[in-house]
Short mmCIF file of C-alpha atoms in Angstrom, two decimals:
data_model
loop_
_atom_site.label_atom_id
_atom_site.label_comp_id
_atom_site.label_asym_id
_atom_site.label_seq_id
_atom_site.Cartn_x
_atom_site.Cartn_y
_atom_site.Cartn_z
CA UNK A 13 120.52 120.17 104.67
CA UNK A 14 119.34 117.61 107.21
CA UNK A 15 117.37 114.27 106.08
CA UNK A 16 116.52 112.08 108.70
CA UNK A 17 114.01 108.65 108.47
CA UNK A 18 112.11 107.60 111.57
CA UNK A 19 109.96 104.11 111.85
CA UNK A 20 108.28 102.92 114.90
CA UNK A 21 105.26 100.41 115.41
CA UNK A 22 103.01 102.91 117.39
CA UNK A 23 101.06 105.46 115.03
CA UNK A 24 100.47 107.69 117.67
CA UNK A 25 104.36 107.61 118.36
CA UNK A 26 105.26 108.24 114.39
CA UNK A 27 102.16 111.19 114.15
CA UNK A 28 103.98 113.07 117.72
CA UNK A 29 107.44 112.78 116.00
CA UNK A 30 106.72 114.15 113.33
CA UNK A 31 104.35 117.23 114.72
CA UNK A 32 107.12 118.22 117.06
CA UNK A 33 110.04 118.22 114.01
CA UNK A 34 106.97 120.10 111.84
CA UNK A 35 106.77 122.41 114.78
CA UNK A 36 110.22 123.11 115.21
CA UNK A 37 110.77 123.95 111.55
CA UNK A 38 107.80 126.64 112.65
CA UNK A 39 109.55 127.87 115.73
CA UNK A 40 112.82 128.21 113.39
CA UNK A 41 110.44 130.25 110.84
CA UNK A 42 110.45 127.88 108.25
CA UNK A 43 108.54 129.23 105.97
CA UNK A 44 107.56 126.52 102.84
CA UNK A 45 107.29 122.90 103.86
CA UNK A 46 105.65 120.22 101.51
CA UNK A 47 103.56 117.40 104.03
CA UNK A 48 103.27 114.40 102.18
CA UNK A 49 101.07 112.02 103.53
CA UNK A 50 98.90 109.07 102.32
CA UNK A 51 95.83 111.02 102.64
CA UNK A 52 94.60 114.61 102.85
CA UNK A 53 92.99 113.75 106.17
CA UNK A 54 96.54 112.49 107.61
CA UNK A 55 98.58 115.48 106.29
CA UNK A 56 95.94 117.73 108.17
CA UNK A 57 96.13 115.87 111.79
CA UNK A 58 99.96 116.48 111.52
CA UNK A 59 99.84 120.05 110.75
CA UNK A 60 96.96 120.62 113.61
CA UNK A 61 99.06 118.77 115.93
CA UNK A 62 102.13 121.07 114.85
CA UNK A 63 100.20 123.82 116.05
CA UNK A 64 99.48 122.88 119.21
CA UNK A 65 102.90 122.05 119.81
CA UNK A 66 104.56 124.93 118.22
CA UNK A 67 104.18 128.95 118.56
CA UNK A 68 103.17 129.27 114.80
CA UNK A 69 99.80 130.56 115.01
CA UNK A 70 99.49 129.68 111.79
CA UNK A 71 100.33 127.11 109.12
CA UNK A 72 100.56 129.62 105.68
CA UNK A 73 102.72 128.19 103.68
CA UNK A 74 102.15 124.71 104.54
CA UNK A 75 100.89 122.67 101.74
CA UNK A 76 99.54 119.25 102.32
CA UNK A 77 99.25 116.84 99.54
CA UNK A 78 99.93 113.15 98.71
CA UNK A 79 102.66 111.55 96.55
CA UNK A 80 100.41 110.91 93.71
CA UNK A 81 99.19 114.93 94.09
CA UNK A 82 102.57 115.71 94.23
CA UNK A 83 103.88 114.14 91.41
CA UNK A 84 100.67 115.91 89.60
CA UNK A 85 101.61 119.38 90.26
CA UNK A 86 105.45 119.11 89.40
CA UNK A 87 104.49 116.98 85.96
CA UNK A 88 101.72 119.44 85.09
CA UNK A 89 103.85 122.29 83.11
CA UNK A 90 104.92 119.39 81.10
CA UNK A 91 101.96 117.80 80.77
CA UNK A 92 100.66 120.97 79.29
CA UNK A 93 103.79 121.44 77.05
CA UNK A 94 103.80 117.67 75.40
CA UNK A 95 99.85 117.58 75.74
CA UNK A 96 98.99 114.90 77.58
CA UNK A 97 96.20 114.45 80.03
CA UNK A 98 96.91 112.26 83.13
CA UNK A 99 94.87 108.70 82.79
CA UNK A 100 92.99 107.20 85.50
CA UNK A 101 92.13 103.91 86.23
CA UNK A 102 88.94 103.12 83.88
CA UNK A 103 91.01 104.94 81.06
CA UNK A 104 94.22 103.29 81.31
CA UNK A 105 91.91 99.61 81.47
CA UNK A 106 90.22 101.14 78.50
CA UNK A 107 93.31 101.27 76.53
CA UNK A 108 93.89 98.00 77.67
CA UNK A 109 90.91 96.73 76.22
CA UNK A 110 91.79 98.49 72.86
CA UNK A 111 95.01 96.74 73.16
CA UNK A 112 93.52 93.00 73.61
CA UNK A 113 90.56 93.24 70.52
CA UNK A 114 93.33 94.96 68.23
CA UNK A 115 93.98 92.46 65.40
CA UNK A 116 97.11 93.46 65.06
CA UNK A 117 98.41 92.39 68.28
CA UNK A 118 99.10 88.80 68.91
CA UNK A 119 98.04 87.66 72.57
CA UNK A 120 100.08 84.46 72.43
CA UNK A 121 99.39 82.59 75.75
CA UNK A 122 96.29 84.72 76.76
CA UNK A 123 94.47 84.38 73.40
CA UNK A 124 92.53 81.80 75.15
CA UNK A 125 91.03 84.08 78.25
CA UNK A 126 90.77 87.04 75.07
CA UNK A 127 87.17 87.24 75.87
CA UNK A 128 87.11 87.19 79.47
CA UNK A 129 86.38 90.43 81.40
CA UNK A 130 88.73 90.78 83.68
CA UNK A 131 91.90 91.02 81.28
CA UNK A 132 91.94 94.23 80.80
CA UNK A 133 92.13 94.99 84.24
CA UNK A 134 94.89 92.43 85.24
CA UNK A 135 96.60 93.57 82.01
CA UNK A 136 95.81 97.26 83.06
CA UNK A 137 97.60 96.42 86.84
CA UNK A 138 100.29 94.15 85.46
CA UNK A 139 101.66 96.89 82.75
CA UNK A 140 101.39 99.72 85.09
CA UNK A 141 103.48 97.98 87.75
CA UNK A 142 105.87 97.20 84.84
CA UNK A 143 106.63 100.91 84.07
CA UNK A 144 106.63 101.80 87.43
CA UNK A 145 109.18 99.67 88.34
CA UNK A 146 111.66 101.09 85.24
CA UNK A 147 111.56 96.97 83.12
CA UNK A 148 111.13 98.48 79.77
CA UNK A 149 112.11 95.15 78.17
CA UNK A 150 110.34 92.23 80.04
CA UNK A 151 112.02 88.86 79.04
CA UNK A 152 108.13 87.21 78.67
CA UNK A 153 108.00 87.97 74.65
CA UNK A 154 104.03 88.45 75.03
CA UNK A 155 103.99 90.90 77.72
CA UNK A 156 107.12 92.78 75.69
CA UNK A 157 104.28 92.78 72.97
CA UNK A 158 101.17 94.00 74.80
CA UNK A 159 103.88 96.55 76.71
CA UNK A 160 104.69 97.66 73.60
CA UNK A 161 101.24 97.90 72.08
CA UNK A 162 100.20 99.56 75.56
CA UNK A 163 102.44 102.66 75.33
CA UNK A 164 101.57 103.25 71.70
CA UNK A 165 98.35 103.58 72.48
CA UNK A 166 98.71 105.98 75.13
CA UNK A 167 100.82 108.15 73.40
CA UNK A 168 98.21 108.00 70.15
CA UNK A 169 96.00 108.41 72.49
CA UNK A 170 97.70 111.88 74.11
CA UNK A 171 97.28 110.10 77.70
CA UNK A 172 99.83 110.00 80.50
CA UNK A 173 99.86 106.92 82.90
CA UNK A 174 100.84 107.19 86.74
CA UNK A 175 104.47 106.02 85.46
CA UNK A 176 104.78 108.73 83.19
CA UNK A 177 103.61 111.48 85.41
CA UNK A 178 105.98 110.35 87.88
CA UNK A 179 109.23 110.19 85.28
CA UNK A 180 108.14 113.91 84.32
CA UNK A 181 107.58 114.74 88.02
CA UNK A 182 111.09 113.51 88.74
CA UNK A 183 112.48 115.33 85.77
CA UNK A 184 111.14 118.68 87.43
CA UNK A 185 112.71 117.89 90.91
CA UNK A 186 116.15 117.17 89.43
CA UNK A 187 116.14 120.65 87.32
CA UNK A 188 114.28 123.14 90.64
CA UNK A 189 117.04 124.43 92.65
CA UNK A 190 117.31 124.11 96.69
CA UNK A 191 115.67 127.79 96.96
CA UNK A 192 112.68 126.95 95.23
CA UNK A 193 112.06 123.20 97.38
CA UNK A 194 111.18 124.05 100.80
CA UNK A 195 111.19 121.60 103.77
CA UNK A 196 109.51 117.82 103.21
CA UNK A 197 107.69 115.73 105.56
CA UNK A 198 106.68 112.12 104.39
CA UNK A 199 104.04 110.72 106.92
CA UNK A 200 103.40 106.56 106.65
CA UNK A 201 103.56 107.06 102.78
CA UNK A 202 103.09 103.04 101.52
CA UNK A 203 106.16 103.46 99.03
CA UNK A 204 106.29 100.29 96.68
CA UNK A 205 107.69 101.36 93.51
CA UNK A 206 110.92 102.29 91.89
CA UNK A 207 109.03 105.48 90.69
CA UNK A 208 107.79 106.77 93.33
CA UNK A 209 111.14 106.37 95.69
CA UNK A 210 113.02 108.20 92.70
CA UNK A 211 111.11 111.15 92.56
CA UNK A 212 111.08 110.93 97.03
CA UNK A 213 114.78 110.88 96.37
CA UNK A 214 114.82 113.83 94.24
CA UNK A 215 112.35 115.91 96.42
CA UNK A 216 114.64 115.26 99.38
CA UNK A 217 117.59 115.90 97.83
CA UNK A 218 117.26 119.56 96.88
CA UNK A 219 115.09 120.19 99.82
CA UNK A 220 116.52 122.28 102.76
CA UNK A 221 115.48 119.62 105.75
CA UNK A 222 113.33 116.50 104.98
CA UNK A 223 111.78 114.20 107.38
CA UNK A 224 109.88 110.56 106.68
CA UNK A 225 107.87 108.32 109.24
CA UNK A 226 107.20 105.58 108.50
CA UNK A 227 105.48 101.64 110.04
CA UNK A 228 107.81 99.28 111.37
CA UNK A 229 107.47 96.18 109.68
CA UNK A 230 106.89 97.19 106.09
CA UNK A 231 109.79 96.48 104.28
CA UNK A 232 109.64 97.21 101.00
CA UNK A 233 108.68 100.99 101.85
CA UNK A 234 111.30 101.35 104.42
CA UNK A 235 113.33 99.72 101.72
CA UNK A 236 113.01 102.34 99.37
CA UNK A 237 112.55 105.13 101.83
CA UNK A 238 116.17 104.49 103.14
CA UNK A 239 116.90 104.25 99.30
CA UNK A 240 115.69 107.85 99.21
CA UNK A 241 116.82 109.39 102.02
CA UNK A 242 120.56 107.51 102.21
CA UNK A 243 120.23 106.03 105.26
CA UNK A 244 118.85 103.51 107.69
CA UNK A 245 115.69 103.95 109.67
CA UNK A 246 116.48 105.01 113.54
CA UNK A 247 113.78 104.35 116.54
CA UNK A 248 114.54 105.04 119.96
CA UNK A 249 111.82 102.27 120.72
CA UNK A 250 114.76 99.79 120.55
CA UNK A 251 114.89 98.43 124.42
CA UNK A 252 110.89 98.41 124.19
CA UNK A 253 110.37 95.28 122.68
CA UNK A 254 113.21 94.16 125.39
CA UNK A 255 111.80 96.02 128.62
CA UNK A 256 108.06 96.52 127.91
CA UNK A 257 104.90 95.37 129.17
CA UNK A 258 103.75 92.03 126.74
CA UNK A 259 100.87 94.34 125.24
CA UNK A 260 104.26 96.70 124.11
CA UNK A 261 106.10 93.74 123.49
CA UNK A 262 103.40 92.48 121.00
CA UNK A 263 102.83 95.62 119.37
CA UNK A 264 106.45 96.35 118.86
CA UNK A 265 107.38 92.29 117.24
CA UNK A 266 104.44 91.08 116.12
CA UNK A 267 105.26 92.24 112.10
CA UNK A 268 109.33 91.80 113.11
CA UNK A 269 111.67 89.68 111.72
CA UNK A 270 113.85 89.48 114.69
CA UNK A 271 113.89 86.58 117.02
CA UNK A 272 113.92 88.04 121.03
CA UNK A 273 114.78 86.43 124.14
CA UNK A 274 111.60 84.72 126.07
CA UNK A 275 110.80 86.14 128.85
CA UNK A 276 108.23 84.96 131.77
CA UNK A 277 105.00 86.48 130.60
CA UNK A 278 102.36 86.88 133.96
CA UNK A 279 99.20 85.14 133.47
CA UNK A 280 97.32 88.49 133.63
CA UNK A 281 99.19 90.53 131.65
CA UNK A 282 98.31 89.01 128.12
CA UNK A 283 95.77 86.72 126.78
CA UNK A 284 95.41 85.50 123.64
CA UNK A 285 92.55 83.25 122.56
CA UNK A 286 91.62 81.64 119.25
CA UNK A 287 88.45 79.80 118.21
CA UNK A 288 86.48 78.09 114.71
CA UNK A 289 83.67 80.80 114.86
CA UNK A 290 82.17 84.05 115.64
CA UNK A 291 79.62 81.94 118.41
CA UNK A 292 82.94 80.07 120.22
CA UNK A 293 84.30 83.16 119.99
CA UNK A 294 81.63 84.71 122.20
CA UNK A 295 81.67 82.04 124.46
CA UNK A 296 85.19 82.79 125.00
CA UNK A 297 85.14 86.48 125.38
CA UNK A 298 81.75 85.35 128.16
CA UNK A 299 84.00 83.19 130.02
CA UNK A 300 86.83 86.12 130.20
CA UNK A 301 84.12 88.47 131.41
CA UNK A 302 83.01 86.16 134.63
CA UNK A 303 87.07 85.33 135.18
CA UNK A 304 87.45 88.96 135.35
CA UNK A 305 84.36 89.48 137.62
CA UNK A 306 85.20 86.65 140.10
CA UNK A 307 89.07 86.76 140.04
CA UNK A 308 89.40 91.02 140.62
CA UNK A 309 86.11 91.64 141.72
CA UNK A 310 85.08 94.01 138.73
CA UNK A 311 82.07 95.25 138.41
CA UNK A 312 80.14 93.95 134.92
CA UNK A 313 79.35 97.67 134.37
CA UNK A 314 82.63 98.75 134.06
CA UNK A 315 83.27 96.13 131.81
CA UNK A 316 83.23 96.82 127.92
CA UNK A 317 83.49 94.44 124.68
CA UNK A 318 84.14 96.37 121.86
CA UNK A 319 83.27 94.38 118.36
CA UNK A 320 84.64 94.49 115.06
CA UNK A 321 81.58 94.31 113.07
CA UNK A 322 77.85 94.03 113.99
CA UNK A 323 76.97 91.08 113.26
CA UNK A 324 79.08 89.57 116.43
CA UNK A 325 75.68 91.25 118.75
CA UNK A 326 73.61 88.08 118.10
CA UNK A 327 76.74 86.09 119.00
CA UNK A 328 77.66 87.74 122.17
CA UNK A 329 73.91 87.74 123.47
CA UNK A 330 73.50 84.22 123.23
CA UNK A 331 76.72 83.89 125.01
CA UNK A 332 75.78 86.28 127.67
CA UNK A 333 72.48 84.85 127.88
CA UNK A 334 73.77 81.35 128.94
CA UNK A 335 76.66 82.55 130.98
CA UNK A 336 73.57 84.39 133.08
CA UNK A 337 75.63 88.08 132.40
CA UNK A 338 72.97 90.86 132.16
CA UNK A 339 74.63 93.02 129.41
CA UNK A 340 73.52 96.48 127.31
CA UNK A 341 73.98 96.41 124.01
CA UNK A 342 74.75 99.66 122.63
CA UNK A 343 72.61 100.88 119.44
CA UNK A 344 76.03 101.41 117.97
CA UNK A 345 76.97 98.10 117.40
CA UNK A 346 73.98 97.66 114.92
CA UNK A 347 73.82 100.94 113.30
CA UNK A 348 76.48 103.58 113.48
CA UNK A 349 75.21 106.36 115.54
CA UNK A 350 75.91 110.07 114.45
CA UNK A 351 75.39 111.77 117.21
CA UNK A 352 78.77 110.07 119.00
CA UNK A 353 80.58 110.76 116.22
CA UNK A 354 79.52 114.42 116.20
CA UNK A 355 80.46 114.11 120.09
CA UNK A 356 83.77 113.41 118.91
CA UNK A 357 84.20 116.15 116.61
CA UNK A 358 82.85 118.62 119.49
CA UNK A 359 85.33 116.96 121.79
CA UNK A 360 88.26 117.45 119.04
CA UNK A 361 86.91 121.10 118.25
CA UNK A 362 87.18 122.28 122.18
CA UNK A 363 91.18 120.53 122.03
CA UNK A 364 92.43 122.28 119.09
CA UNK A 365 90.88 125.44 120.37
CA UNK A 366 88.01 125.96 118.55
CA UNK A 367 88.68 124.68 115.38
CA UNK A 368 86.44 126.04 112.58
CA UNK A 369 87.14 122.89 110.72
CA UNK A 370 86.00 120.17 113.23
CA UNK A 371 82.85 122.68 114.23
CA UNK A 372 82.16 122.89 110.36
CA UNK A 373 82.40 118.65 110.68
CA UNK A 374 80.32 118.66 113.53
CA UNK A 375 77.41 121.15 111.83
CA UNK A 376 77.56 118.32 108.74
CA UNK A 377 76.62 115.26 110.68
CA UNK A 378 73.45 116.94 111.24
CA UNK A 379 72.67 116.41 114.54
CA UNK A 380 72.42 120.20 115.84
CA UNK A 381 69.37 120.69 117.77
CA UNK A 382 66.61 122.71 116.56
CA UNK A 383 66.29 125.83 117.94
CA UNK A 384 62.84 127.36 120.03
CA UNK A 385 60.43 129.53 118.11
CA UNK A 386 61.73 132.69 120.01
CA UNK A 387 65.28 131.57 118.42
CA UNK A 388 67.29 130.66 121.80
CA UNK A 389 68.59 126.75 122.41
CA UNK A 390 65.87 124.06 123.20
CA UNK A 391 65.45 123.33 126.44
CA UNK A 392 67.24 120.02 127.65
CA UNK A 393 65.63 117.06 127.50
CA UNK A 394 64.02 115.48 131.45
CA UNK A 395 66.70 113.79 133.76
CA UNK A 396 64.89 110.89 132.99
CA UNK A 397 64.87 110.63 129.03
CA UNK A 398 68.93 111.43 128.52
CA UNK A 399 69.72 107.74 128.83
CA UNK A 400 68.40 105.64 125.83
CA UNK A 401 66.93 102.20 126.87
CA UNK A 402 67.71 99.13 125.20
CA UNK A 403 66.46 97.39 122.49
CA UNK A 404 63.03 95.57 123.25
CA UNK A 405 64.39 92.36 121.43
CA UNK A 406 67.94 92.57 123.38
CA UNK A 407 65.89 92.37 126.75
CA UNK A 408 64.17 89.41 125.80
CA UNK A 409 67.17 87.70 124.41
CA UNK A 410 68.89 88.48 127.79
CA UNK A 411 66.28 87.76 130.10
CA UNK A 412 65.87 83.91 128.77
CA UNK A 413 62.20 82.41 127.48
CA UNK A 414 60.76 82.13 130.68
CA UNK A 415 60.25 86.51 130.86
CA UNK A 416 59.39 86.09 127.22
CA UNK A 417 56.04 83.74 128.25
CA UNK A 418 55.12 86.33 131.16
#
């Protein structure tokens, strides 16, 4: 049995080691391995990039869930025994609710926010970290009350909470033997309570091999991770953050705790700019554009600004507009486009080799071209009309008020 706990800053780093262990368990014939991730989504790009990699054609026998799944499926014979129905959010801050108008059960220090509406929920969030984190008798004699009230209403109530799913989750690890666990891969699962890095712990302890990736930089989950898997995170990123360029350098300490030596940084290697305001901000980013063009000689066509959100368009054409920049403004920036997204999922589609997933994603963006009335593919659109022009208000905002009065 081999457990082993990876962390590294880069995502793309973290998703390739853990494709390449997924696809040697493949290659060794493997045949039952558990993918944990923190969404379906993620526990899919792993096991398509395992594929590739590997020469599993293949991946029966792969199952691809997420902790809180997980922990569903191992709890649910017992659920079923004892009755109980798992409790979601709006039920467990129903129950809550129940518990604050009960005139049974003194509030003590929040009778006087009783009647406010968000109670319920805050007591709702505060309880459930409680049990998750094992404190069964908080010293604060109110919240030992409301606790207390709390549970007996879910169990009147026939209603299981996340921290009870998870204690009867762990309970089924601990009693399955090694034959009937198969392999475990935990991919950038956020672990933050005692809960859910017991039942980790249990899964990887009766599992034949079990791997975990996870961020550098969030402690608490490679806190309990290591917790889990009894040992300390390795990375083989170490002399990175020692040797890099300054763009590796700040991706690899800019969440670290360690201190590292300074080190002559070239003046076109990083930049780093702050300003009050989205329009400051533009100005900024305008000035960087005609440094760029005057300093290296690069042409303003091959340069790009990608923003965060749209509303930075109005920012960066007045910006552009008094530097004198001509600029395009993609449509994109304003309004999500679907047709490069279904681009995209094309794109993927021809990498993983035809994929009938990412064609299926592609057919439900619905951006397929109609077809002719004798059935073949429509004709392709003149030379002349496959590049869409700008905006009519963009090339006025560029051009300045004086092509506006002609």
């Amino acid at each position: 049995m081999s457990r082993a706990l990876f962390s590294s800053p880069s995502a793309e780093t973290r998703l390739e080691r853990a494709a390449s262990w997924l696809a040697s368990l493949a290659d060794r014939g493997e045949p039952h391995v558990t993918i944990v991730a923190a969404s379906l989504d993620a526990a899919g790009e792993v096991a398509r990039r395992a594929l590739a990699k590997g020469r599993a054609a293949a991946s029966f026998g792969w199952q691809r869930t997420t902790l809180g799944m997980l922990a569903t499926t191992l709890a649910r014979p017992e659920l079923a025994r004892q009755g109980l129905v798992p409790a979601g959010s709006l039920a467990l801050e129903a129950i809550c609710a129940r518990v604050v108008h009960d005139d049974g059960v003194r509030l003590g220090r929040f009778t006087p926010i009783a009647e406010r509406p968000g109670l319920p929920r805050a007591l709702a969030r505060t309880l459930g970290e409680l049990r998750l984190a094992g404190i069964a008798d908080p010293k604060d004699p109110d919240l030992k009350r409301l606790l207390a009230a709390f549970e007996k209403e879910l169990d009147d109530a026939r209603l299981a909470d996340r921290a009870r799913t998870f204690a009867l989750a762990h309970a089924a690890a601990e009693a399955q033997d090694a034959a009937a666990v198969g392999a475990v891969l935990v991919v950038d699962v956020p672990l933050r309570t005692r809960a859910e890095a017991d039942l980790l712990a249990a899964i990887a302890a009766r599992a034949p091999a079990a791997f975990a990736v996870l961020p550098a930089g969030d402690a608490r989950a490679l806190e309990l991770a290591a917790r889990a898997f009894g040992g300390k995170a390795t990375t083989v990123e170490e002399d990175v953050a020692r040797t890099g360029s300054a763009v590796d350098r700040l991706q690899h300490l800019l969440f670290s705790s360690e201190t590292p030596e300074p080190r002559d940084v070239g003046d076109e290697e990083l930049t780093v700019l702050s300003a009050p305001g989205e329009s400051r901000e533009a100005v900024e980013i305008a000035r960087l554009v005609l440094r760029e063009a005057r300093t290296n000689a690069t042409p303003l066509d091959r340069i790009a600004v990608l923003v965060r959100t749209p509303q930075y368009g109005a920012h960066l054409a007045e910006a552009f507009r008094r530097a004198e920049v001509p600029a395009f403004f993609a449509r994109g920036t304003r309004k999500p486009d679907p047709a490069g997204r279904a681009l995209l999922a094309l794109l993927a589609c021809a990498a993983e080799g035809l994929s009938a997933r990412r064609f299926a994603e592609y057919l439900s963006l619905g951006v397929v071209p109609d077809e002719g009335e004798d059935g073949a593919p429509p004709a392709p659109p003149p030379r002349g009309d496959r590049v869409a022009p700008p905006a009519e208000d963009d090339l006025v905002a560029l051009q300045g008020p004086k092509a506006s009065e002609h």
